[in-house]
Coordinates of C-alpha atoms in Angstrom, one line a residue:
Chain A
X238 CA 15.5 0.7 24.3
X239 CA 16.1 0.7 20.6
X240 CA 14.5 3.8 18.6
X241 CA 14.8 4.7 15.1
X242 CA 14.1 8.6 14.0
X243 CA 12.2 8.7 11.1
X244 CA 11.8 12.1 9.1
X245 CA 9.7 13.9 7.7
X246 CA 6.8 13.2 10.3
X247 CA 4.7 14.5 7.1
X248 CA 5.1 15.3 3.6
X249 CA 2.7 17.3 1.2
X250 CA 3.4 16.8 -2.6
X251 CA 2.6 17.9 -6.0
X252 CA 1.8 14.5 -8.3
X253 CA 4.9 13.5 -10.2
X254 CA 7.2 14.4 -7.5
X255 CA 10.1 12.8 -5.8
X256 CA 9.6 11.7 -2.8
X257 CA 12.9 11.1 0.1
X258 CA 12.3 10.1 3.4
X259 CA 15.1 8.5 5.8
X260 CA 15.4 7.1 9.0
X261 CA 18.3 7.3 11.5
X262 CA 19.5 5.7 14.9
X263 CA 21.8 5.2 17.5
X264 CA 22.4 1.2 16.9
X265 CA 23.5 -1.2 14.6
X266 CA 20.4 -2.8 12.5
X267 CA 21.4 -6.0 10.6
X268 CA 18.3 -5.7 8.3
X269 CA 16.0 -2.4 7.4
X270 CA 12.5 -3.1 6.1
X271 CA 10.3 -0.4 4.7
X272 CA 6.7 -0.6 4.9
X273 CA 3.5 1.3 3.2
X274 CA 0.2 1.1 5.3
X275 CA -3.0 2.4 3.8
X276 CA -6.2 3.1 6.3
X277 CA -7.5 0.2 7.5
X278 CA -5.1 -1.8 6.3
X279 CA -1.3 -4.0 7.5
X280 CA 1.9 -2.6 6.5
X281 CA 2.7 -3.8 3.7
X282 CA 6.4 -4.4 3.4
X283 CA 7.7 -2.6 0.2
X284 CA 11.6 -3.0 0.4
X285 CA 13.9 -5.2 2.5
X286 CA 17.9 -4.3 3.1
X287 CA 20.3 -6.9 4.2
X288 CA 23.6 -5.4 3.8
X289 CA 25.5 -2.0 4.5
X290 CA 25.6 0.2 1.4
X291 CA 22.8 -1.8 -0.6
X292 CA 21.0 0.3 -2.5
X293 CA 17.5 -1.9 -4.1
X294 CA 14.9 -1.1 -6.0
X295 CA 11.5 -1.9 -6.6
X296 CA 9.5 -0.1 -9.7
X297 CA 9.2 3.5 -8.5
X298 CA 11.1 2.9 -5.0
X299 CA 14.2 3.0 -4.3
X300 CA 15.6 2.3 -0.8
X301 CA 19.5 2.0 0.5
X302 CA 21.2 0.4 3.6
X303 CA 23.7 3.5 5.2
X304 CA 27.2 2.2 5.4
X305 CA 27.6 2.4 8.7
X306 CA 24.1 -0.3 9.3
X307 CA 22.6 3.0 11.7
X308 CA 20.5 5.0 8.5
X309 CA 18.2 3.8 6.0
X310 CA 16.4 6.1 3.4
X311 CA 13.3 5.3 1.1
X312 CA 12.8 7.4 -2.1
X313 CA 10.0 7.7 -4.8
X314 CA 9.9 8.6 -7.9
X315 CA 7.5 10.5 -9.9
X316 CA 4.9 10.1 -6.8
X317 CA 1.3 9.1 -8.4
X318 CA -2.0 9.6 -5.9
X319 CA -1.9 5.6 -4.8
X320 CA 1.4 6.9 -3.1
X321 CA -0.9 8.4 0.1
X322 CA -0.3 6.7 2.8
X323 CA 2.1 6.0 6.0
X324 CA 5.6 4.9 5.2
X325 CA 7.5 3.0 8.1
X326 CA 10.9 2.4 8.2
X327 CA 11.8 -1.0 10.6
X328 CA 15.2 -2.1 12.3
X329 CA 15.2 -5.7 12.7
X330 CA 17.9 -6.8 15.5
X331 CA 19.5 -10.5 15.8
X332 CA 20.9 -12.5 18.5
X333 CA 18.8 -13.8 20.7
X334 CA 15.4 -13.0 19.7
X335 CA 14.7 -11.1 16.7
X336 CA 12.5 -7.7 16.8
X337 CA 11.6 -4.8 14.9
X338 CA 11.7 -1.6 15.8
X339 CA 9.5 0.7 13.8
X340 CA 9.9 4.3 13.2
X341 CA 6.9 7.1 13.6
X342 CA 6.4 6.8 10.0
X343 CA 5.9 9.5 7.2
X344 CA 2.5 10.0 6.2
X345 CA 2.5 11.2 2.4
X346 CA 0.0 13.0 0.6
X347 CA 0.1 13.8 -2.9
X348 CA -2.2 16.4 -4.7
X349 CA -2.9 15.7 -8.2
Chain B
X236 CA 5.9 -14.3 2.0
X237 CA 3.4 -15.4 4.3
X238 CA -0.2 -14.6 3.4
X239 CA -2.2 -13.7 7.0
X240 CA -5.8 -13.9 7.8
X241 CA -6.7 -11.7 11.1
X242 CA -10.0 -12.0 12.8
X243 CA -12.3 -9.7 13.4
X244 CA -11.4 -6.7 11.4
X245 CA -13.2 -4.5 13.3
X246 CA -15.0 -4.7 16.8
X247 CA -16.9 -2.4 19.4
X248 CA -16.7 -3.5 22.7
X249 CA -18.0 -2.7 26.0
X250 CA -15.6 -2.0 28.8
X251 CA -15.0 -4.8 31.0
X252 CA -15.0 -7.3 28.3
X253 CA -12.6 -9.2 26.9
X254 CA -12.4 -10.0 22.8
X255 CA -10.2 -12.4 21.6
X256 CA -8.4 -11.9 18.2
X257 CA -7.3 -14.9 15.9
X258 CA -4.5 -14.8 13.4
X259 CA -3.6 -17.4 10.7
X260 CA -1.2 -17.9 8.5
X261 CA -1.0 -19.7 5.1
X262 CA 2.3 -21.8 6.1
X263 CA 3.9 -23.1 9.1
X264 CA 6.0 -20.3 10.8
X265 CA 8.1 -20.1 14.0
X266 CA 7.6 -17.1 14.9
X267 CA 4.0 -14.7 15.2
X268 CA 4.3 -11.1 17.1
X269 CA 1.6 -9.3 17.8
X270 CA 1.6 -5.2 17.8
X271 CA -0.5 -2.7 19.3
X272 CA -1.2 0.5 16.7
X273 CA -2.8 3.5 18.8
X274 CA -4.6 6.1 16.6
X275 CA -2.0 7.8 14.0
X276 CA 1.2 6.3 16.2
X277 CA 3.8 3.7 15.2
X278 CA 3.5 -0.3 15.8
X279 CA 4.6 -1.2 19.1
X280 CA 5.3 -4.7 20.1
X281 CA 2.8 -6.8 22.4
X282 CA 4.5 -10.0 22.6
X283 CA 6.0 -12.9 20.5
X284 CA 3.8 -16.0 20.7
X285 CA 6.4 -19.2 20.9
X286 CA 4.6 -22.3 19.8
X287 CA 4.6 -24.8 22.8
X288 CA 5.6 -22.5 25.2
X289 CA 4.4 -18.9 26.7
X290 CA 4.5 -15.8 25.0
X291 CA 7.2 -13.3 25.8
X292 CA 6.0 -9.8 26.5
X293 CA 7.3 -6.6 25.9
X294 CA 7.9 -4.0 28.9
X295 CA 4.6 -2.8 29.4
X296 CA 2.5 -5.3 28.7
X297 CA 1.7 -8.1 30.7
X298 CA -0.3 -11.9 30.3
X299 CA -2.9 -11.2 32.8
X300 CA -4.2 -8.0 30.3
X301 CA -3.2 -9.8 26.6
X302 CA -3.2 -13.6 27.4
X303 CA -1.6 -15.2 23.9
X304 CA -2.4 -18.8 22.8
X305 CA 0.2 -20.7 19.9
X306 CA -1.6 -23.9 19.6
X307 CA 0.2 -24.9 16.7
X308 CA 2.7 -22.8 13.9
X309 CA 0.0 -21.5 11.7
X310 CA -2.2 -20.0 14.4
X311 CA -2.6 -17.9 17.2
X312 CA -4.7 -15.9 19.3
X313 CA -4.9 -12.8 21.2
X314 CA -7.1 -11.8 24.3
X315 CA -7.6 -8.1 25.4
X316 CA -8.7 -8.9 28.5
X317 CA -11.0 -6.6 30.9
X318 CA -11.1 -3.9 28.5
X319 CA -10.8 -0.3 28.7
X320 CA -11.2 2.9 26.4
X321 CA -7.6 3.4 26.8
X322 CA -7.4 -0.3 24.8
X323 CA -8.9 1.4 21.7
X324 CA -6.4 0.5 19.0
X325 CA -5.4 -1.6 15.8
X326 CA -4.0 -4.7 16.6
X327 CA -1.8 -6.8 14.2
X328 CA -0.7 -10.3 13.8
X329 CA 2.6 -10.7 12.4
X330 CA 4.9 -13.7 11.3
X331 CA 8.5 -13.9 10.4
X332 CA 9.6 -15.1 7.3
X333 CA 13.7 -15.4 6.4
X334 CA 14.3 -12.1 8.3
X335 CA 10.9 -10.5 6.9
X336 CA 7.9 -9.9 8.4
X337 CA 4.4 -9.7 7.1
X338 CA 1.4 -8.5 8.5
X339 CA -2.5 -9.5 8.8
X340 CA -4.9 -6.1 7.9
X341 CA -5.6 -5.7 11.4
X342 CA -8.3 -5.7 14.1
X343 CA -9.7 -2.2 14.1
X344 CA -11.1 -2.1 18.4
X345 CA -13.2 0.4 19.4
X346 CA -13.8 0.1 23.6
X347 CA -17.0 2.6 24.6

């Protein structure tokens, strides 16, 4: 089946750094989503990617669609302690019946 | 966006029971997933409850074990049926929304 390889697995961080995490895989994804989940908690979807090469924004997070529709990365800026938590990049695939595929997620911890 | 409401949040369970998990959502939506979160792993896809008609389930998984009910497009429920500790997890209600998808916070289950 479909898997996406997300990287780092796990990041440790001083407050006020950037923060770049990516995911990668062997098919075509017509939309990426990026999600945030806090413990004990949903993801929470942060940024969704429609098109190849769009690069969108949200406040602090900035997230782009790779070219070729197989890469997606996910970057923050000047990371603040409410940043902690798991980031998950997601594939969704059309045609038929639409699924996403999640990655392992990058669990992010940031030291004040 | 859709806004979810997942019942229970949390539950401990013996083994050989079965607990039944409800999910509902704000709006009328076509389609509901529900995911399967083992402890510090990735979301992994149960099944997608169709309304009026039988879930589909994901390799691995099968009705007898997670029987799904869609009574209508705002609600759904999920059975774990004849429990084990191995079906200690976070389960998540999902809906899709224009090529989005939103999660509920979760039922947290705890199988001793």
């Amino acid at each position: 089946g479909q898997q996406l390889n997300q990287s780092p697995q796990s990041m440790f961080i001083q407050e006020g750094e950037d923060v770049s995490m990516n995911c990668t895989s062997s098919s075509i994804f017509n939309t990426w989503l990026w999600y945030k989940q806090d413990p004990g908690e949903g993801p929470v979807l942060l940024i969704a990617l429609y098109k190849a090469g769009e690069l969108t924004s949200n406040g602090r997070l900035t997230a782009q669609f790779g070219i070729t529709r197989k890469d997606s990365f996910l970057n923050i800026s000047a990371s603040i302690p409410s940043d902690v938590g798991i980031y998950f990049c997601a594939g969704l695939t059309q045609g038929g019946s639409e699924k996403l595929v999640f990655g392992k997620g990058t669990k992010l911890t940031v030291n004040p | 966006s859709a806004v979810i409401s997942q019942k229970p949040s949390r539950d401990i369970c013996q083994r050989g029971t079965s607990l039944t998990i409800q999910c509902q959502v704000d709006s009328q939506v076509t389609m509901m997933f529900w995911y399967r979160q083992q402890p510090g792993q990735s979301l992994t896809l149960i099944a997608t409850a169709n309304q009026g008609s039988e879930a589909t389930y994901e390799s691995g998984f099968v009705i007898d074990k997670f029987p799904i009910s869609r009574p209508n497009l705002t609600f759904s429920t999920l059975t774990v049926s004849n429990m084990s500790p191995e079906d200690s997890s976070i389960y998540l209600c999902s809906v899709g929304v224009n090529t989005e998808a939103f999660f509920g916070q979760g039922t947290r289950l705890t199988v001793v």
